[in-house]
Short mmCIF file of C-alpha atoms and ligand atoms in Angstrom, two decimals:
data_model
loop_
_atom_site.label_atom_id
_atom_site.label_comp_id
_atom_site.label_asym_id
_atom_site.label_seq_id
_atom_site.Cartn_x
_atom_site.Cartn_y
_atom_site.Cartn_z
CA MET A 14 11.24 -26.56 10.12
CA ALA A 15 8.49 -24.17 8.95
CA LYS A 16 7.98 -23.98 5.20
CA THR A 17 7.58 -20.78 3.22
CA LEU A 18 4.39 -20.32 1.23
CA LYS A 19 6.35 -20.95 -1.95
CA GLU A 20 7.77 -24.23 -0.64
CA LYS A 21 4.32 -25.33 0.48
CA LEU A 22 2.87 -24.58 -2.95
CA ALA A 23 5.76 -26.28 -4.72
CA ASP A 24 4.82 -29.47 -2.80
CA LEU A 25 1.14 -29.17 -3.68
CA ILE A 26 1.16 -28.09 -7.31
CA PRO A 27 2.24 -31.34 -9.03
CA LYS A 28 -0.73 -33.20 -7.50
CA LEU A 29 -3.15 -30.44 -8.47
CA ARG A 30 -1.85 -30.48 -12.04
CA GLU A 31 -2.21 -34.24 -12.26
CA GLU A 32 -5.80 -34.05 -10.99
CA ARG A 33 -6.73 -31.40 -13.55
CA VAL A 34 -5.12 -33.20 -16.48
CA SER A 35 -6.81 -36.49 -15.60
CA LEU A 36 -10.22 -34.80 -15.13
CA VAL A 37 -10.09 -33.40 -18.64
CA LYS A 38 -8.65 -36.58 -20.13
CA GLN A 39 -11.10 -38.99 -18.53
CA HIS A 40 -14.25 -36.88 -18.11
CA GLY A 41 -13.79 -33.90 -20.43
CA ASP A 42 -17.15 -34.52 -22.19
CA VAL A 43 -19.36 -34.66 -19.09
CA VAL A 44 -21.92 -31.81 -19.20
CA ILE A 45 -22.07 -29.75 -15.97
CA SER A 46 -24.27 -26.82 -17.00
CA GLN A 47 -26.65 -25.59 -19.66
CA VAL A 48 -27.40 -22.02 -20.70
CA SER A 49 -30.87 -20.62 -21.31
CA VAL A 50 -31.73 -17.51 -23.32
CA ALA A 51 -32.48 -15.70 -20.03
CA GLN A 52 -29.07 -16.59 -18.65
CA ALA A 53 -27.22 -15.49 -21.78
CA ILE A 54 -29.00 -12.13 -21.55
CA GLY A 55 -29.01 -11.98 -17.75
CA GLY A 56 -25.35 -11.82 -16.80
CA MET A 57 -24.79 -15.61 -17.07
CA ARG A 58 -26.37 -16.00 -13.64
CA GLY A 59 -26.02 -19.58 -12.40
CA VAL A 60 -24.03 -20.80 -15.42
CA LYS A 61 -21.24 -23.08 -14.25
CA GLY A 62 -18.45 -22.14 -16.62
CA MET A 63 -15.27 -21.65 -14.62
CA VAL A 64 -13.33 -23.38 -11.84
CA CYS A 65 -12.32 -21.76 -8.56
CA ASP A 66 -10.92 -23.78 -5.67
CA THR A 67 -10.26 -21.05 -3.11
CA SER A 68 -13.87 -20.72 -1.95
CA VAL A 69 -17.48 -21.63 -2.70
CA VAL A 70 -20.71 -19.67 -2.09
CA GLU A 71 -23.68 -21.91 -1.29
CA PRO A 72 -26.95 -20.05 -2.03
CA ASP A 73 -28.55 -21.25 1.23
CA LYS A 74 -25.48 -21.08 3.48
CA GLY A 75 -23.04 -18.47 2.20
CA LEU A 76 -19.28 -18.46 1.95
CA PHE A 77 -17.02 -21.43 2.61
CA ILE A 78 -13.29 -20.88 2.32
CA ARG A 79 -11.66 -24.19 1.46
CA GLY A 80 -14.65 -25.97 2.94
CA ILE A 81 -14.73 -23.96 6.20
CA PRO A 82 -17.77 -21.74 6.86
CA ILE A 83 -16.73 -18.09 7.07
CA MET A 84 -18.28 -17.79 10.55
CA GLU A 85 -15.71 -20.29 11.83
CA LEU A 86 -12.86 -18.22 10.40
CA ARG A 87 -13.84 -14.82 11.71
CA GLU A 88 -11.28 -14.85 14.54
CA LYS A 89 -8.42 -15.63 12.15
CA LEU A 90 -5.90 -13.14 10.85
CA PRO A 91 -6.26 -12.17 7.17
CA GLU A 92 -2.69 -13.43 6.65
CA GLU A 93 -3.87 -16.89 7.76
CA ILE A 94 -6.77 -16.61 5.32
CA PHE A 95 -4.44 -15.83 2.41
CA TRP A 96 -2.42 -18.93 3.23
CA LEU A 97 -5.61 -20.98 3.52
CA LEU A 98 -6.95 -19.69 0.20
CA LEU A 99 -3.77 -20.72 -1.56
CA THR A 100 -2.90 -24.00 0.11
CA GLY A 101 -6.21 -25.33 1.45
CA GLU A 102 -4.81 -25.42 5.01
CA LEU A 103 -4.37 -22.92 7.82
CA PRO A 104 -0.70 -22.19 8.53
CA SER A 105 1.02 -23.45 11.65
CA ALA A 106 2.19 -20.78 14.11
CA ASP A 107 5.73 -20.95 12.70
CA GLU A 108 4.54 -20.83 9.10
CA LEU A 109 2.44 -17.77 9.92
CA THR A 110 5.37 -15.97 11.53
CA LEU A 111 7.59 -16.74 8.56
CA PHE A 112 4.90 -15.63 6.11
CA GLN A 113 4.31 -12.35 7.97
CA LYS A 114 8.04 -11.67 7.90
CA GLU A 115 8.14 -12.37 4.16
CA LEU A 116 5.21 -10.03 3.59
CA LYS A 117 7.06 -7.23 5.35
CA GLU A 118 10.11 -7.92 3.16
CA HIS A 119 7.85 -7.25 0.15
CA GLY A 120 6.48 -4.06 1.72
CA GLU A 121 8.44 -1.32 0.01
CA VAL A 122 6.26 1.13 -1.90
CA PRO A 123 8.29 2.72 -4.72
CA LYS A 124 8.64 6.50 -4.34
CA TYR A 125 7.08 7.13 -7.77
CA ILE A 126 3.76 5.75 -6.49
CA TRP A 127 3.45 8.60 -4.00
CA LYS A 128 4.24 11.09 -6.78
CA VAL A 129 1.54 9.57 -8.98
CA LEU A 130 -1.02 9.71 -6.16
CA LYS A 131 -0.16 13.25 -5.13
CA SER A 132 -0.48 14.46 -8.71
CA MET A 133 -4.03 13.14 -9.16
CA PRO A 134 -6.94 15.63 -9.06
CA LYS A 135 -8.22 16.40 -5.55
CA THR A 136 -11.64 15.20 -6.71
CA SER A 137 -10.43 11.73 -7.77
CA HIS A 138 -12.36 8.93 -6.11
CA PRO A 139 -10.18 6.95 -3.64
CA MET A 140 -10.83 3.81 -5.72
CA ALA A 141 -9.45 5.53 -8.84
CA MET A 142 -6.38 6.43 -6.77
CA LEU A 143 -5.82 2.91 -5.43
CA ASP A 144 -6.36 1.24 -8.82
CA THR A 145 -4.00 3.71 -10.51
CA ALA A 146 -1.32 3.05 -7.88
CA ILE A 147 -1.55 -0.72 -8.32
CA LEU A 148 -1.40 -0.32 -12.08
CA ALA A 149 1.58 2.04 -11.83
CA MET A 150 3.37 -0.59 -9.75
CA GLU A 151 3.29 -2.87 -12.78
CA ASN A 152 6.74 -1.45 -13.36
CA GLU A 153 7.87 -3.80 -10.55
CA SER A 154 6.45 -6.98 -12.07
CA VAL A 155 8.77 -9.97 -11.86
CA PHE A 156 6.24 -11.97 -13.88
CA ARG A 157 6.57 -9.64 -16.87
CA GLN A 158 10.35 -9.61 -16.58
CA ARG A 159 10.58 -13.41 -16.44
CA TYR A 160 8.08 -13.79 -19.28
CA ASP A 161 10.20 -11.49 -21.44
CA GLU A 162 13.21 -13.64 -20.59
CA GLY A 163 11.35 -16.69 -21.90
CA MET A 164 10.37 -18.61 -18.75
CA LYS A 165 8.65 -21.99 -19.17
CA LYS A 166 4.89 -22.35 -18.67
CA THR A 167 5.45 -24.60 -15.65
CA GLU A 168 7.29 -21.73 -13.93
CA TYR A 169 4.57 -19.08 -14.35
CA TRP A 170 3.24 -19.47 -10.82
CA GLU A 171 6.56 -18.60 -9.18
CA PRO A 172 6.88 -14.98 -10.39
CA ALA A 173 3.07 -14.69 -10.14
CA LEU A 174 3.45 -15.52 -6.43
CA GLU A 175 6.34 -13.06 -6.14
CA ASP A 176 4.15 -10.29 -7.63
CA ALA A 177 1.25 -11.38 -5.41
CA MET A 178 3.45 -11.02 -2.33
CA ARG A 179 4.46 -7.56 -3.51
CA VAL A 180 0.82 -6.50 -3.95
CA MET A 181 -0.13 -7.99 -0.58
CA GLY A 182 2.93 -6.50 1.09
CA THR A 183 2.19 -2.97 -0.13
CA ILE A 184 -1.54 -2.59 -0.73
CA HIS A 185 -2.42 -1.65 2.86
CA THR A 186 0.36 0.96 2.92
CA ILE A 187 -0.79 2.39 -0.42
CA ALA A 188 -4.41 2.33 0.74
CA ALA A 189 -3.49 4.19 3.94
CA GLY A 190 -1.52 6.69 1.84
CA VAL A 191 -4.56 7.26 -0.39
CA TYR A 192 -6.57 8.10 2.73
CA ARG A 193 -4.01 10.53 4.10
CA ILE A 194 -3.42 12.24 0.74
CA LYS A 195 -7.06 12.46 -0.31
CA TYR A 196 -8.38 13.66 3.05
CA LYS A 197 -5.35 15.81 3.96
CA LYS A 198 -4.57 13.90 7.13
CA GLY A 199 -0.93 15.02 7.27
CA GLU A 200 2.32 13.19 6.51
CA LEU A 201 2.30 9.58 5.33
CA ILE A 202 2.96 7.06 8.12
CA GLU A 203 5.68 4.45 7.45
CA PRO A 204 4.85 0.75 7.91
CA SER A 205 5.98 -0.87 11.15
CA LYS A 206 8.32 -3.86 11.33
CA LYS A 207 6.29 -5.49 14.10
CA LEU A 208 2.53 -5.16 13.69
CA ASP A 209 0.29 -7.58 11.81
CA TRP A 210 -1.24 -6.52 8.46
CA SER A 211 -4.50 -5.16 9.90
CA ALA A 212 -3.06 -3.42 12.97
CA ASP A 213 -0.45 -1.77 10.79
CA TYR A 214 -3.10 -0.61 8.33
CA VAL A 215 -5.06 0.99 11.20
CA ARG A 216 -1.89 2.69 12.44
CA MET A 217 -0.95 3.98 8.97
CA LEU A 218 -4.48 5.34 8.46
CA GLY A 219 -4.00 7.24 11.72
CA LEU A 220 -7.23 5.95 13.28
CA PRO A 221 -7.73 6.09 17.06
CA PRO A 222 -6.63 2.65 18.34
CA LYS A 223 -9.33 2.42 21.05
CA LYS A 224 -7.21 0.00 23.10
CA GLY A 225 -6.75 -2.37 20.17
CA GLU A 226 -10.45 -2.54 19.30
CA THR A 227 -9.96 -0.78 15.94
CA ALA A 228 -7.35 -3.34 14.90
CA LYS A 229 -9.71 -6.13 15.96
CA MET A 230 -12.43 -4.62 13.78
CA MET A 231 -9.97 -4.31 10.88
CA ARG A 232 -8.89 -7.98 11.18
CA LEU A 233 -12.54 -9.01 10.98
CA TYR A 234 -13.21 -6.67 8.05
CA LEU A 235 -10.20 -7.89 6.05
CA THR A 236 -10.96 -11.54 6.78
CA LEU A 237 -14.65 -11.36 5.86
CA HIS A 238 -14.16 -9.68 2.46
CA SER A 239 -11.22 -11.78 1.30
CA ASP A 240 -12.87 -14.01 -1.29
CA HIS A 241 -16.31 -14.92 -2.66
CA GLU A 242 -15.62 -17.68 -5.20
CA GLY A 243 -14.67 -16.92 -8.81
CA GLY A 244 -17.72 -15.49 -10.54
CA ASN A 245 -18.16 -12.13 -8.80
CA VAL A 246 -17.27 -9.11 -10.93
CA SER A 247 -13.85 -8.38 -9.39
CA ALA A 248 -12.59 -11.97 -9.23
CA ASN A 249 -13.94 -12.79 -12.66
CA THR A 250 -12.36 -9.68 -14.19
CA CYS A 251 -9.02 -10.40 -12.54
CA HIS A 252 -9.28 -13.99 -13.78
CA THR A 253 -9.98 -12.93 -17.36
CA VAL A 254 -7.23 -10.33 -17.51
CA GLY A 255 -4.74 -12.70 -15.88
CA SER A 256 -5.70 -15.45 -18.33
CA ALA A 257 -4.14 -13.37 -21.11
CA LEU A 258 -0.93 -13.62 -19.02
CA SER A 259 -1.17 -9.96 -18.14
CA ASP A 260 0.79 -9.86 -14.90
CA PRO A 261 -0.81 -9.67 -11.41
CA PHE A 262 -0.54 -5.86 -11.20
CA TYR A 263 -2.59 -5.47 -14.40
CA ALA A 264 -5.05 -8.14 -13.36
CA VAL A 265 -5.65 -6.96 -9.79
CA SER A 266 -5.98 -3.34 -10.85
CA ALA A 267 -8.59 -4.42 -13.41
CA GLY A 268 -10.46 -6.48 -10.81
CA LEU A 269 -10.52 -3.53 -8.42
CA ASN A 270 -12.01 -1.35 -11.14
CA GLY A 271 -14.94 -3.77 -11.11
CA LEU A 272 -15.17 -3.62 -7.33
CA ALA A 273 -15.61 0.16 -7.67
CA GLY A 274 -19.11 -0.29 -9.13
CA PRO A 275 -22.16 0.51 -6.95
CA LEU A 276 -23.73 -2.90 -7.63
CA HIS A 277 -20.55 -4.57 -6.32
CA GLY A 278 -18.07 -3.22 -3.73
CA LEU A 279 -19.15 0.41 -3.83
CA ALA A 280 -22.47 -0.64 -2.31
CA ASN A 281 -20.87 -0.24 1.15
CA GLN A 282 -20.45 3.52 0.65
CA GLU A 283 -23.94 3.76 -0.87
CA CYS A 284 -25.38 1.81 1.99
CA LEU A 285 -24.08 3.96 4.81
CA ASN A 286 -25.10 7.00 2.80
CA TRP A 287 -28.65 5.63 2.65
CA VAL A 288 -28.68 4.89 6.39
CA LEU A 289 -27.41 8.36 7.28
CA GLU A 290 -29.99 9.91 4.93
CA THR A 291 -32.78 8.22 6.88
CA MET A 292 -31.27 9.47 10.15
CA ASP A 293 -31.02 13.01 8.77
CA LYS A 294 -34.54 12.93 7.44
CA PHE A 295 -36.08 11.67 10.68
CA GLY A 296 -33.72 13.39 13.14
CA GLY A 297 -32.01 10.38 14.76
CA VAL A 298 -32.68 6.64 14.83
CA PRO A 299 -35.78 6.30 12.62
CA SER A 300 -38.78 4.20 13.62
CA GLU A 301 -39.64 1.04 11.67
CA GLU A 302 -42.48 2.97 10.02
CA ASP A 303 -40.08 5.74 8.93
CA ILE A 304 -37.69 3.19 7.44
CA ARG A 305 -40.49 1.40 5.62
CA GLY A 306 -41.64 4.70 4.08
CA TYR A 307 -38.11 5.67 3.03
CA ALA A 308 -37.44 2.21 1.55
CA TRP A 309 -40.58 2.52 -0.58
CA GLU A 310 -39.58 6.03 -1.61
CA THR A 311 -36.21 4.66 -2.77
CA LEU A 312 -37.78 1.80 -4.70
CA ASN A 313 -40.48 3.98 -6.24
CA SER A 314 -37.84 6.37 -7.53
CA GLY A 315 -36.32 3.45 -9.46
CA LYS A 316 -33.28 2.95 -7.22
CA VAL A 317 -32.02 -0.17 -5.49
CA ILE A 318 -31.73 -0.46 -1.72
CA PRO A 319 -27.98 -0.81 -1.27
CA GLY A 320 -26.70 -3.68 0.85
CA TYR A 321 -29.67 -5.92 0.03
CA GLY A 322 -29.99 -8.67 -2.57
CA HIS A 323 -27.40 -10.96 -4.07
CA ALA A 324 -26.70 -12.73 -7.34
CA VAL A 325 -26.03 -16.09 -5.65
CA LEU A 326 -27.14 -15.95 -2.01
CA ARG A 327 -30.74 -16.64 -1.03
CA VAL A 328 -30.32 -16.12 2.72
CA THR A 329 -28.80 -13.43 4.96
CA ASP A 330 -25.12 -13.22 4.12
CA PRO A 331 -23.16 -14.82 7.01
CA ARG A 332 -20.62 -12.03 6.60
CA TYR A 333 -23.43 -9.61 7.53
CA ASP A 334 -24.21 -11.82 10.55
CA ALA A 335 -20.55 -11.70 11.59
CA PHE A 336 -20.51 -7.89 11.45
CA ARG A 337 -23.83 -7.73 13.30
CA ALA A 338 -22.47 -9.93 16.09
CA PHE A 339 -19.40 -7.70 16.33
CA GLY A 340 -21.59 -4.59 16.40
CA LYS A 341 -23.80 -6.03 19.15
CA GLN A 342 -20.71 -6.79 21.22
CA TYR A 343 -18.79 -3.54 20.76
CA LEU A 344 -21.11 -0.76 19.60
CA ALA A 345 -24.64 -1.72 20.57
CA LYS A 346 -25.45 1.82 21.70
CA ASP A 347 -24.17 3.54 18.55
CA PRO A 348 -27.19 5.18 16.81
CA VAL A 349 -25.88 4.43 13.30
CA PHE A 350 -25.46 0.76 14.17
CA GLN A 351 -28.93 0.77 15.77
CA THR A 352 -30.37 2.21 12.56
CA VAL A 353 -28.64 -0.46 10.44
CA ASP A 354 -30.09 -3.09 12.75
CA ARG A 355 -33.56 -1.63 12.46
CA VAL A 356 -33.27 -1.47 8.66
CA PHE A 357 -32.59 -5.22 8.81
CA THR A 358 -35.92 -5.81 10.55
CA VAL A 359 -37.85 -3.83 7.91
CA VAL A 360 -36.24 -3.95 4.45
CA PRO A 361 -36.48 -7.70 3.69
CA ASP A 362 -40.29 -7.55 4.01
CA VAL A 363 -40.43 -4.43 1.85
CA LEU A 364 -38.35 -6.13 -0.84
CA LYS A 365 -40.54 -9.25 -0.65
CA GLU A 366 -43.63 -7.09 -1.12
CA HIS A 367 -41.94 -5.19 -3.95
CA GLY A 368 -41.52 -8.60 -5.56
CA LYS A 369 -38.50 -8.03 -7.79
CA ALA A 370 -35.32 -8.94 -5.92
CA LYS A 371 -34.76 -12.70 -5.85
CA ASN A 372 -33.00 -12.31 -2.52
CA PRO A 373 -34.48 -9.80 -0.06
CA TRP A 374 -31.79 -10.38 2.59
CA PRO A 375 -28.77 -8.23 3.52
CA ASN A 376 -25.38 -8.82 1.92
CA VAL A 377 -21.93 -8.04 3.34
CA ASP A 378 -22.24 -4.33 2.57
CA ALA A 379 -25.38 -3.69 4.61
CA GLY A 380 -23.68 -3.33 7.98
CA SER A 381 -19.96 -2.83 7.52
CA GLY A 382 -20.15 0.96 6.98
CA ALA A 383 -21.75 1.64 10.36
CA ILE A 384 -18.87 -0.16 12.04
CA LEU A 385 -16.21 1.75 10.10
CA PHE A 386 -18.03 5.01 10.93
CA HIS A 387 -17.98 4.14 14.62
CA TYR A 388 -14.21 3.58 14.58
CA GLY A 389 -13.51 7.01 13.10
CA LEU A 390 -13.56 6.36 9.36
CA LYS A 391 -16.17 8.95 8.51
CA GLU A 392 -15.26 9.40 4.82
CA PHE A 393 -17.52 6.78 3.28
CA GLU A 394 -16.19 7.29 -0.25
CA TYR A 395 -13.16 5.47 1.17
CA TYR A 396 -14.98 2.31 2.27
CA THR A 397 -14.52 0.31 -0.93
CA ILE A 398 -10.77 0.68 -0.47
CA LEU A 399 -10.96 -1.52 2.61
CA PHE A 400 -12.96 -4.07 0.62
CA SER A 401 -10.21 -3.85 -2.02
CA VAL A 402 -7.33 -4.43 0.38
CA SER A 403 -9.11 -7.55 1.56
CA ARG A 404 -10.32 -8.79 -1.85
CA SER A 405 -6.80 -8.55 -3.24
CA MET A 406 -6.19 -11.79 -1.28
CA GLY A 407 -8.92 -13.67 -3.12
CA MET A 408 -7.98 -12.33 -6.53
CA LEU A 409 -4.27 -13.00 -6.03
CA SER A 410 -4.70 -16.51 -4.68
CA GLN A 411 -7.00 -17.45 -7.56
CA LEU A 412 -4.51 -15.95 -9.99
CA VAL A 413 -1.46 -17.80 -8.63
CA LEU A 414 -3.34 -21.11 -8.69
CA ASN A 415 -4.49 -20.47 -12.24
CA ARG A 416 -0.92 -19.84 -13.40
CA ALA A 417 0.18 -22.99 -11.58
CA LEU A 418 -2.51 -25.05 -13.29
CA GLY A 419 -1.99 -23.59 -16.75
CA THR A 420 -5.58 -22.31 -16.92
CA ALA A 421 -6.48 -21.37 -20.49
CA ILE A 422 -7.15 -17.88 -21.79
CA THR A 423 -10.79 -16.96 -21.12
CA ARG A 424 -12.81 -16.76 -24.31
CA PRO A 425 -16.51 -17.70 -24.07
CA LYS A 426 -18.54 -17.71 -27.27
CA SER A 427 -20.91 -14.80 -27.69
CA VAL A 428 -23.98 -15.01 -29.89
CA SER A 429 -25.93 -12.30 -31.70
CA THR A 430 -29.55 -11.38 -30.95
CA THR A 431 -30.41 -12.48 -34.50
CA TRP A 432 -28.94 -15.90 -33.72
CA LEU A 433 -30.96 -16.10 -30.48
CA VAL A 434 -34.17 -15.17 -32.30
CA GLY A 435 -33.39 -17.84 -34.86
CA GLN A 436 -32.86 -20.44 -32.13
CA VAL A 437 -36.17 -19.75 -30.37
CA LYS A 438 -38.08 -19.99 -33.68
CA GLN A 439 -36.82 -23.51 -34.36
N1 NMX B 330 -33.23 -3.13 -4.25
C1 NMX B 330 -34.11 -2.96 -5.26
N2 NMX B 330 -34.22 -3.79 -6.30
C2 NMX B 330 -33.40 -4.87 -6.29
C3 NMX B 330 -32.48 -5.12 -5.27
C4 NMX B 330 -32.41 -4.19 -4.21
N3 NMX B 330 -31.55 -4.30 -3.22
N4 NMX B 330 -31.83 -6.27 -5.55
C5 NMX B 330 -32.30 -6.71 -6.72
N5 NMX B 330 -33.24 -5.85 -7.18
C6 NMX B 330 -33.94 -5.90 -8.47
C7 NMX B 330 -32.92 -5.86 -9.58
O1 NMX B 330 -32.47 -4.52 -9.84
C8 NMX B 330 -33.69 -6.48 -10.71
O2 NMX B 330 -34.56 -5.50 -11.24
P1 NMX B 330 -34.91 -5.45 -12.82
O3 NMX B 330 -35.64 -6.72 -13.09
O4 NMX B 330 -35.73 -4.23 -12.94
O5 NMX B 330 -33.60 -5.37 -13.54
C9 NMX B 330 -34.54 -7.54 -9.99
O6 NMX B 330 -34.60 -7.14 -8.62
C10 NMX B 330 -33.93 -8.94 -10.08
O7 NMX B 330 -32.60 -8.88 -9.63
P2 NMX B 330 -31.95 -10.13 -8.88
O8 NMX B 330 -31.91 -11.28 -9.83
O9 NMX B 330 -32.57 -10.35 -7.57
O10 NMX B 330 -30.47 -9.58 -8.57
P3 NMX B 330 -29.19 -9.64 -9.52
O11 NMX B 330 -28.56 -10.98 -9.37
O12 NMX B 330 -29.47 -9.19 -10.89
O13 NMX B 330 -28.26 -8.53 -8.85
C11 NMX B 330 -27.35 -7.35 -6.99
C12 NMX B 330 -27.64 -8.72 -7.60
C13 NMX B 330 -26.48 -7.53 -5.76
C14 NMX B 330 -26.56 -6.52 -8.02
C15 NMX B 330 -28.70 -6.65 -6.63
O14 NMX B 330 -29.35 -7.39 -5.63
C16 NMX B 330 -28.52 -5.22 -6.18
O15 NMX B 330 -28.48 -4.32 -7.03
N6 NMX B 330 -28.42 -4.98 -4.83
C17 NMX B 330 -28.15 -3.64 -4.32
C18 NMX B 330 -26.69 -3.30 -4.50
C19 NMX B 330 -25.80 -4.09 -3.58
O16 NMX B 330 -26.07 -4.23 -2.39
N7 NMX B 330 -24.69 -4.63 -4.13
C20 NMX B 330 -23.68 -5.31 -3.32
C21 NMX B 330 -23.56 -6.79 -3.63
C22 NMX B 330 -22.53 -7.40 -2.73
N8 NMX B 330 -21.18 -6.95 -3.05
O17 NMX B 330 -20.50 -6.53 -2.17
O18 NMX B 330 -20.74 -7.00 -4.18
C1 MLT B 331 -18.71 -10.40 -3.22
O1 MLT B 331 -18.28 -10.51 -2.06
O2 MLT B 331 -17.96 -10.48 -4.21
C2 MLT B 331 -20.14 -10.05 -3.39
O3 MLT B 331 -20.93 -10.62 -2.42
C3 MLT B 331 -20.66 -10.20 -4.79
C4 MLT B 331 -20.76 -11.58 -5.37
O4 MLT B 331 -20.40 -12.58 -4.80
O5 MLT B 331 -21.29 -11.63 -6.51
#
């Protein structure tokens, strides 16, 4: 008989706990990283100071989810990815069906959420709307309720999973509601009892289905953005907030606030904006020469080229490759996609010549916007919401595992500049 996600985790957790306890007991003093002055000042880049088992980003290869390269997972449903992130295995067909049913059972969006969203200023950014809605849903937290009742530490993961299921079950509906409210698309569309997470999201947004192609694109989008190990701004923020035993609604909302920054998730909106600017300026698909000139103009005005560079990667992001392959298959003749593709042939060399960025190659945000644009999502301020719906899976799975393993409250030691100056003088 198929197991529920909770039953599967209940089987796994004792072994994981044992492994962690014995690692600390037997090898707690082994040094795994050192920190230089540059790293302390430079965003702790490369410092190994936290544990995340859901996924790993190899600088020269990109994302691996539970050891599987992301390229090999691109045909999977996001629901399968969530299960994989949490358990380390893909679900069987029966487990998947049961899990999808459970997700739908957690899918009710409280009525007060719609009131909150409808009362926000018309000029609010969609990310501010989504993050506010998730935070407002904290009222539903089973974790907080059980904590207040005095649950034992070993039980933390159970209500954390319950809250995670509630976030997962509702976030696509809330996200679609944000779209329809913000852009005045008409009445909200109720979730369906039948469709998978991505297809239902497309339907609730009210996008043209294009014979199922839009849902296919959405499955790919939600799978590719799901997780990127533990150190990125959103995951790390969610981790830190959750480590104080703030419940998953607080922690995910906080993580999403980080995703809303232009150096992180908001780069996808910035990126399409940049691409469309070049098309406007040059009246259609620009030539390589035009793109080179515009890239230099951007750099010389002190701005970054969005969608390029990465804090960890030193090669083209395989998630970009996956979008590019999709684009070549389904929208090769689309001028926006053609422009994105041409930018790819020009910008890395410009960045190399510029000589600052350690990684001149495209990241996940470089191409995704053109694809969303093609499928009818023209409001690019909305793009980071799709990233958020997907990234909630990574943040939530990391959070549940951390509560299961009793991960400590995050509290690195900071040092003062005076102390640093003193150290370098010694
Ligand atoms: N265009 C221009 N300059 C860049 C770029 C770029 N795309 N990428 C890095 N640099 C600069 C960077 O601003 C820094 O300059 P300075 O010394 O004046 O401060 C210098 O190159 C060294 O930075 P790196 O060590 O290469 O990059 P870092 O790890 O600090 O930052 C990013 C990583 C991703 C924040 C950075 O590459 C960037 O700003 N890229 C553009 C924004 C973007 O695409 N973000 C999305 C990342 C993926 N995501 O979805 O989250
Ligand atoms: C991500 O997907 O979170 C981004 O690529 C940023 C990162 O990993 O730092």
